mmCIF file of C-alpha atoms and ligand atoms in Angstrom:
data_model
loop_
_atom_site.group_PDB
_atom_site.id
_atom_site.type_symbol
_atom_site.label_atom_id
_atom_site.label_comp_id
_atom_site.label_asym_id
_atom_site.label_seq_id
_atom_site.Cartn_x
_atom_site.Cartn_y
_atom_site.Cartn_z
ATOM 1 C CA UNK A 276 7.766 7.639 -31.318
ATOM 2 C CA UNK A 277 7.558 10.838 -29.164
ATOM 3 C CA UNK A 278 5.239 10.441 -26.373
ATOM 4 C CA UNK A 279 3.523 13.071 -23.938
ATOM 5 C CA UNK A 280 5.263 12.826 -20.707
ATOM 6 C CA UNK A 281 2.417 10.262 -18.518
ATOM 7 C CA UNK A 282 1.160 11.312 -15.213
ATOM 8 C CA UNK A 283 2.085 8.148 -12.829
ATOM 9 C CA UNK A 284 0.095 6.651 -10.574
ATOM 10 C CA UNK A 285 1.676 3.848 -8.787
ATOM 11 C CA UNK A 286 -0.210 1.932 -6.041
ATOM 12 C CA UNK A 287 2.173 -0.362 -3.802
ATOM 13 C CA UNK A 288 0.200 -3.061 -1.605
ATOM 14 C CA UNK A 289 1.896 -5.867 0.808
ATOM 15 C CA UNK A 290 0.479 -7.200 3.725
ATOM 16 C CA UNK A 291 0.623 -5.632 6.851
ATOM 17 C CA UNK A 292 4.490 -5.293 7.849
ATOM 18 C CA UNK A 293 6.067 -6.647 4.623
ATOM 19 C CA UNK A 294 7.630 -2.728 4.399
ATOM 20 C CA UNK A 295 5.860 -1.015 2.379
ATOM 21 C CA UNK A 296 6.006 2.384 4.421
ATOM 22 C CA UNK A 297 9.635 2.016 4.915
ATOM 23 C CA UNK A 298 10.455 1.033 1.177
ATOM 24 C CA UNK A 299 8.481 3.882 0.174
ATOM 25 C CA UNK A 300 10.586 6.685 2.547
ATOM 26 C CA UNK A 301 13.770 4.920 1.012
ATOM 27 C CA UNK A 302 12.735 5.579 -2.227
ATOM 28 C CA UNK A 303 11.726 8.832 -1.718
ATOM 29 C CA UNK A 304 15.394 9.423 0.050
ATOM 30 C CA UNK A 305 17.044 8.181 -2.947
ATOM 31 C CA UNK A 306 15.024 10.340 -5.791
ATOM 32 C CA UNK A 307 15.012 13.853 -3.623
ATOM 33 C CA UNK A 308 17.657 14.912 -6.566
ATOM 34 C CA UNK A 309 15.642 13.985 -9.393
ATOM 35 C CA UNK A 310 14.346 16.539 -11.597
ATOM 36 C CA UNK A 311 10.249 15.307 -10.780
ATOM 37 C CA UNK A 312 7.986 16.562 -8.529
ATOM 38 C CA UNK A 313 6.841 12.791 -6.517
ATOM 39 C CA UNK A 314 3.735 12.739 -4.097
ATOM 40 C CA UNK A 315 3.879 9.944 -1.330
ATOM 41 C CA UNK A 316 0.683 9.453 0.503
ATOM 42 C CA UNK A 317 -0.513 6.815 2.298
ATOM 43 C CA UNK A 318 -4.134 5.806 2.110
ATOM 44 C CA UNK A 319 -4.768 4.687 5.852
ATOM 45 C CA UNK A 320 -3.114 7.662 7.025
ATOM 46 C CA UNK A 321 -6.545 9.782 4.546
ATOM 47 C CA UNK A 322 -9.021 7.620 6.215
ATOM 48 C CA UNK A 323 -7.682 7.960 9.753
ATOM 49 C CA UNK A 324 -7.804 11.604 9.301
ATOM 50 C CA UNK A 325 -11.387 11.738 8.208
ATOM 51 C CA UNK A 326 -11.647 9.356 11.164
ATOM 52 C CA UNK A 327 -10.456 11.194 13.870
ATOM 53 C CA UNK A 328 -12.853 13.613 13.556
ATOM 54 C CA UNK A 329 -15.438 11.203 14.553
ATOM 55 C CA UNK A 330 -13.429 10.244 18.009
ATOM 56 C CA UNK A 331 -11.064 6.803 15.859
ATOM 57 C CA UNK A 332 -7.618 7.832 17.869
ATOM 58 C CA UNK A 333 -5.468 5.430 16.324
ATOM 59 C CA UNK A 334 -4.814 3.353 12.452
ATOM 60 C CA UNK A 335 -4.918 0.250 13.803
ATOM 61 C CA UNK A 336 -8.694 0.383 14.808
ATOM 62 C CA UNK A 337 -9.595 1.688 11.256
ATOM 63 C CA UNK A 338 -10.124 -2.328 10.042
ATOM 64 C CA UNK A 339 -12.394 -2.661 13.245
ATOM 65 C CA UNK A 340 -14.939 -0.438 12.120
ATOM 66 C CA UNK A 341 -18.631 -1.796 10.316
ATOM 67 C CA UNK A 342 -17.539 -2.530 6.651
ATOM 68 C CA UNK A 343 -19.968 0.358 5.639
ATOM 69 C CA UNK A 344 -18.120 3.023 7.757
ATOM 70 C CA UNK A 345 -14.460 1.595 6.393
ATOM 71 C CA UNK A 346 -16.292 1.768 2.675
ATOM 72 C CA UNK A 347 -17.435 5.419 3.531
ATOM 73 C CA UNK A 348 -13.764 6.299 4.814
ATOM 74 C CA UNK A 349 -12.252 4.114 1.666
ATOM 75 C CA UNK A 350 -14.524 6.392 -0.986
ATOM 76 C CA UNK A 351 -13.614 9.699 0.379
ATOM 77 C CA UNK A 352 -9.822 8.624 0.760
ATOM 78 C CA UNK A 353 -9.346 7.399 -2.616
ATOM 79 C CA UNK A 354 -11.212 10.772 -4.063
ATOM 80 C CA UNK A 355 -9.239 12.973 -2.375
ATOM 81 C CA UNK A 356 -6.255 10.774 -3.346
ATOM 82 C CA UNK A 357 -7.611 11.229 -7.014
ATOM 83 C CA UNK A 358 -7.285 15.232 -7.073
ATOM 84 C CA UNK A 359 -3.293 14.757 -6.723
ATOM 85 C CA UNK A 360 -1.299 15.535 -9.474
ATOM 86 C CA UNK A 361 1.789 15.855 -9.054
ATOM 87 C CA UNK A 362 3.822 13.828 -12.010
ATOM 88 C CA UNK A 363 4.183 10.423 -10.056
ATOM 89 C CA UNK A 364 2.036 9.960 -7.330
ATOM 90 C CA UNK A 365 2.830 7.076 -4.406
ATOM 91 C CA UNK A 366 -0.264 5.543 -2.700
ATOM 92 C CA UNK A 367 0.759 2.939 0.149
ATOM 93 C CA UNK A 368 -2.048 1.243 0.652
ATOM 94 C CA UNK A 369 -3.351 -2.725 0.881
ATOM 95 C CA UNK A 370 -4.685 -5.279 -1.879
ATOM 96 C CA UNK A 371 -7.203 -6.506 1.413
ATOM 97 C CA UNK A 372 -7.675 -5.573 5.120
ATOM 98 C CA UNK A 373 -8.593 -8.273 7.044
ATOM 99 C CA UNK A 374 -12.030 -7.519 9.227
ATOM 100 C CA UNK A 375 -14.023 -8.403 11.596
ATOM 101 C CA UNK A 376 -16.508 -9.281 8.745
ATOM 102 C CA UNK A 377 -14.327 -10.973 6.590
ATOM 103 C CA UNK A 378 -11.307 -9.639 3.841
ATOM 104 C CA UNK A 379 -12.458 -6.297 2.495
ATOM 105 C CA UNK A 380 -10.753 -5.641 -0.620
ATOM 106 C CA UNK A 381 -8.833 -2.543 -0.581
ATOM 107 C CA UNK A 382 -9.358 -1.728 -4.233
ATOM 108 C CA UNK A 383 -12.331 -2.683 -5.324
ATOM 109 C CA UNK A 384 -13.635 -1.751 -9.308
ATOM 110 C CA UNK A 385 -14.875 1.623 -8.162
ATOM 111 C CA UNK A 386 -12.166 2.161 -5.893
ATOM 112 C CA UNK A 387 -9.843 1.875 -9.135
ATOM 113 C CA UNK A 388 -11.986 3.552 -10.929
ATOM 114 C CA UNK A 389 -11.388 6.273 -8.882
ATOM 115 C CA UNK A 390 -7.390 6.104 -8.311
ATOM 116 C CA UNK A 391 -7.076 5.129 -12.072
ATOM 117 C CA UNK A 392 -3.395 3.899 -11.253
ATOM 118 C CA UNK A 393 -1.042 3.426 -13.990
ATOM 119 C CA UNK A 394 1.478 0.861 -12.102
ATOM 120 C CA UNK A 395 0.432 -1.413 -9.443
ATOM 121 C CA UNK A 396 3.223 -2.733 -7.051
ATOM 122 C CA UNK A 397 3.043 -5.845 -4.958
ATOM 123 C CA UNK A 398 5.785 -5.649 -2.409
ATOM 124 C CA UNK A 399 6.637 -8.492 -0.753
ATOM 125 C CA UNK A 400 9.594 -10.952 1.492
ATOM 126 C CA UNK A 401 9.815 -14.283 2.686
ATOM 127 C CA UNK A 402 6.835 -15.154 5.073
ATOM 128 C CA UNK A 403 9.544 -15.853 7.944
ATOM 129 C CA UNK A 404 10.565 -12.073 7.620
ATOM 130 C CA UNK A 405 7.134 -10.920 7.637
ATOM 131 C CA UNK A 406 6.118 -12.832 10.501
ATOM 132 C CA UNK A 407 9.142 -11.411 12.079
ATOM 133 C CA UNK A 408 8.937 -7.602 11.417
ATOM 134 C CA UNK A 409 5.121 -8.320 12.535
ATOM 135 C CA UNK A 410 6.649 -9.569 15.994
ATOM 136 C CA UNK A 411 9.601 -7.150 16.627
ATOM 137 C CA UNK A 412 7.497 -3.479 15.535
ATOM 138 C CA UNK A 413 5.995 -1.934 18.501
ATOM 139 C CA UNK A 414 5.288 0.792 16.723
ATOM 140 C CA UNK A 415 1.474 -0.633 15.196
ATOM 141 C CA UNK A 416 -1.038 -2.611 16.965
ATOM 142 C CA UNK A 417 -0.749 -5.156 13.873
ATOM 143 C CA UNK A 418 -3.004 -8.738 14.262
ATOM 144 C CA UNK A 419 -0.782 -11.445 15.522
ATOM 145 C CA UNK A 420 -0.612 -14.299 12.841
ATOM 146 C CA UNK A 421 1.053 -17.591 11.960
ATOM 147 C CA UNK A 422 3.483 -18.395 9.445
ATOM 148 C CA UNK A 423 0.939 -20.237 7.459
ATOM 149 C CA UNK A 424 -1.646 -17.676 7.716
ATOM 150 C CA UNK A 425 1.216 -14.982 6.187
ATOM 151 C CA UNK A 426 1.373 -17.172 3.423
ATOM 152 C CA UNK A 427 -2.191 -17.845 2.963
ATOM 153 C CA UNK A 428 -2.070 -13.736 3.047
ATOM 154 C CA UNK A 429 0.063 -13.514 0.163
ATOM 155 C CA UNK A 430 -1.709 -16.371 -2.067
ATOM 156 C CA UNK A 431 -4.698 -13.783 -1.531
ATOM 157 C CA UNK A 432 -3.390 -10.947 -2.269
ATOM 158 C CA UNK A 433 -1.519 -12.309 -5.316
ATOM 159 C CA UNK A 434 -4.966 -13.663 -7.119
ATOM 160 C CA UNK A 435 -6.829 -9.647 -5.715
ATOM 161 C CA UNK A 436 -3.941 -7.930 -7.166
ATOM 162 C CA UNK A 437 -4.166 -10.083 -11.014
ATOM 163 C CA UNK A 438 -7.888 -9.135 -10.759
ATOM 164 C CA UNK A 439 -6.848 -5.406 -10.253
ATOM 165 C CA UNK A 440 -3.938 -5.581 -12.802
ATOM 166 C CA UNK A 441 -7.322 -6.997 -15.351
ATOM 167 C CA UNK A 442 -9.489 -4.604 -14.419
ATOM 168 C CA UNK A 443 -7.503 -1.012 -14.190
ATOM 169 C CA UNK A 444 -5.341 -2.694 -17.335
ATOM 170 C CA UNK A 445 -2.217 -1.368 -15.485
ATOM 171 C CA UNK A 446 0.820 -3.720 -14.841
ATOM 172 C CA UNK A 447 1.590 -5.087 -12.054
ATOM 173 C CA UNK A 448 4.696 -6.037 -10.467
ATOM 174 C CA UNK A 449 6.233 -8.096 -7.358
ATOM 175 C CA UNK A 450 9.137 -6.813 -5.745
ATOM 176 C CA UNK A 451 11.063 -8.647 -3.273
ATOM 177 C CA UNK A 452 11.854 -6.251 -0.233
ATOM 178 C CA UNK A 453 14.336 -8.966 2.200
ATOM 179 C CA UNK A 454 16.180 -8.935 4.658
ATOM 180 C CA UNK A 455 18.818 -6.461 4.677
ATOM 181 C CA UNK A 456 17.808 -5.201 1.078
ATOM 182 C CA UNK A 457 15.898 -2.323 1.621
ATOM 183 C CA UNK A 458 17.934 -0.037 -0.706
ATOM 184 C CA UNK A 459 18.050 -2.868 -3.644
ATOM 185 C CA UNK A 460 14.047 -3.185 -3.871
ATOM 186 C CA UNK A 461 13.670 0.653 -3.540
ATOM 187 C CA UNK A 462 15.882 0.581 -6.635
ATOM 188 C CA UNK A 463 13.600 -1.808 -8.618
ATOM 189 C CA UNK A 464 10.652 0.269 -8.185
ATOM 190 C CA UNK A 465 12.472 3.403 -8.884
ATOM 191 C CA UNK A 466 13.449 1.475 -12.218
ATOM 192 C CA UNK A 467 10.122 0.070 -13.234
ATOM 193 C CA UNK A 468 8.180 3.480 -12.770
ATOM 194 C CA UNK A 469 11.152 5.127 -14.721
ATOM 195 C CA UNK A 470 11.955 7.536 -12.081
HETATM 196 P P1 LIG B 709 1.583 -1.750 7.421
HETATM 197 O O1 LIG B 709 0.835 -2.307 6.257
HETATM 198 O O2 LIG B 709 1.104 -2.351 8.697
HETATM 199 O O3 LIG B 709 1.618 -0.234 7.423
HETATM 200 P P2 LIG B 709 4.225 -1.813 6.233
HETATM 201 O O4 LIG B 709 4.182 -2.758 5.081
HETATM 202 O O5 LIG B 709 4.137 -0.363 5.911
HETATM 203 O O6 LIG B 709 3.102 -2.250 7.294
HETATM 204 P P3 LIG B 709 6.611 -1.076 7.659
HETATM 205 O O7 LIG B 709 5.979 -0.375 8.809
HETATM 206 O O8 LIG B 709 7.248 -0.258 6.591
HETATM 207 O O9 LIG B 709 5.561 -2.108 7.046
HETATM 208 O O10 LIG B 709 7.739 -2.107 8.173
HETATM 209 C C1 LIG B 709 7.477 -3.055 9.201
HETATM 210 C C2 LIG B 709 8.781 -3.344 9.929
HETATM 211 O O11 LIG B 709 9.679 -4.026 9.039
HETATM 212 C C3 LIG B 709 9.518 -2.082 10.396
HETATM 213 O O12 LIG B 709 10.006 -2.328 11.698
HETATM 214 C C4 LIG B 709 10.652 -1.933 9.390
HETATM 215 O O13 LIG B 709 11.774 -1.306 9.943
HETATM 216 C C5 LIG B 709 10.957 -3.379 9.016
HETATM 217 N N1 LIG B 709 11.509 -3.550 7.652
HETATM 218 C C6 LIG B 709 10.956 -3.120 6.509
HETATM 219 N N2 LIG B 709 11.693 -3.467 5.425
HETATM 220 C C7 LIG B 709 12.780 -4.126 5.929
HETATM 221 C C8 LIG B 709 13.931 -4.748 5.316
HETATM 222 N N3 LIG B 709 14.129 -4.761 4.007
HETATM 223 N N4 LIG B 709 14.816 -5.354 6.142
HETATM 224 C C9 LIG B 709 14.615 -5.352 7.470
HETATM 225 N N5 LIG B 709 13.576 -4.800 8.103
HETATM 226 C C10 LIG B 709 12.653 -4.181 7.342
HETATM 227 P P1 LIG B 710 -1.546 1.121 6.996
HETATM 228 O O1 LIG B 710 -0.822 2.141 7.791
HETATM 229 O O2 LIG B 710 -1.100 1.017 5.573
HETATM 230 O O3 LIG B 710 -1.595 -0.218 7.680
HETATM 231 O O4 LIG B 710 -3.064 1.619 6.917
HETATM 232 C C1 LIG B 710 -3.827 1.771 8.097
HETATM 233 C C2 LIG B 710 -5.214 1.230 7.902
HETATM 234 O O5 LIG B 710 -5.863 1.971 6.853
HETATM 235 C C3 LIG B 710 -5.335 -0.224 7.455
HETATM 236 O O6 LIG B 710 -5.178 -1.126 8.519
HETATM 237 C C4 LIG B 710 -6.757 -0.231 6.914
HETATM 238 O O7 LIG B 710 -7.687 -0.281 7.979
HETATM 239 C C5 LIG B 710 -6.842 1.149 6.244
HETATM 240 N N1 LIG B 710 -6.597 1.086 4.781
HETATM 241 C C6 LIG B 710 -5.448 1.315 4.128
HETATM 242 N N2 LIG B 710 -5.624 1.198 2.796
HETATM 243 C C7 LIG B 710 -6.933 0.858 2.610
HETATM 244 C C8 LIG B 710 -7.760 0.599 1.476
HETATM 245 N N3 LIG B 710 -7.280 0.651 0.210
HETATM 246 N N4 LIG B 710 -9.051 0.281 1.677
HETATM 247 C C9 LIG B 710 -9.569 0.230 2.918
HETATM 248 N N5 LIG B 710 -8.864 0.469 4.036
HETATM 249 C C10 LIG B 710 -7.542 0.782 3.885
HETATM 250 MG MG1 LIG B 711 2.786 1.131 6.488
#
């Protein structure tokens, strides 16, 4: 069967520090020869841009603001996210933030309706390495949290992400990103979205 050749839209999620950011850059290192024009974009990075221009100076205090201001920032990022289209197009972004006023899903039905992705990505690593690369990055003013709570994180985001996956109809798909194996999960993903 000849098909049309399918706009992507791939959303990758993982808890704060799994490695998303840095699994993404590796892929995008390890595809610059292939013949495809690929959009990365990262869908705190929108919001904190629309946020800065009402005084927010830094990502981290994004998930600190009321729920209806981070629903306000979440709507206009994932329209201007929308207008992309480039043929695959990378959104780093979260199945949940965890708020002040409880887990706000990061992809709620309209949301998706919006992004209308065609892959979702889970990308996760053994809670031990989370908690880890949580600890040693100074980069991000990430929440401090437990082993157990990690893993309490990823039962979460494992049942949001199978209601997404049901809702959007895309597939979803878990990718291990350990210790060490940067390059070998970057080479999944770049395998599953047929890059
Ligand atoms: P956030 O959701 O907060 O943006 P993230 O999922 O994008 O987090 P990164 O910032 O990419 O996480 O990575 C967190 C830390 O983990 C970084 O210091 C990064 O270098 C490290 N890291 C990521 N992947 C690996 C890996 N496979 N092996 C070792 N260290 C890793
Ligand atoms: P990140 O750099 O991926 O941690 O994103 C920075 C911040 O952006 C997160 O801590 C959240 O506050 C916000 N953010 C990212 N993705 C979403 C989303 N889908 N919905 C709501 N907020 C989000
Ligand atoms: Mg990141």
């Amino acid at each position: 069967m000849h098909c049309l050749a399918e706009n992507k839209k791939v959303v990758v999620v993982g808890i704060p520090g799994v490695g998303k950011t840095t699994l993404i850059n590796k892929i995008v290192e390890l595809i610059k020869d292939h013949n495809k024009s690929v959009h990365v974009t990262n869908f705190g990075t929108v919001m904190f841009e629309v946020a800065k221009e009402n005084g927010i100076h830094d990502r981290d205090e994004l998930r600190k603001l009321s729920i209806s201001d981070q629903k306000n920032l979440q709507k206009i990022a994932a329209e201007k996210l929308s207008k992309i289209d480039d043929d695959v197009v990378i959104i780093d972004t979260h199945a949940f933030i965890r708020t002040p006023e409880g887990l706000n899903p990061g992809l709620p039905y309209h949301i998706l309706q919006i992004i209308e992705p065609t892959h979702l990505i889970i990308v996760t690593a053994k809670t031990e390495e989370i908690y880890n690369r949580r600890m040693k990055d100074e980069t991000r003013n990430r929440d401090k949290a437990s082993v157990a709570t990690i893993k309490k994180e990823l039962d979460i985001q494992s049942a949001m992400m199978s209601t997404c996956a049901v809702l959007s109809g895309s597939p979803l798909r878990t990718i291990q990103n350990n210790e060490g194996k940067l390059e070998e999960a970057a080479n999944q993903i770049i395998e599953s979205i047929g890059l």
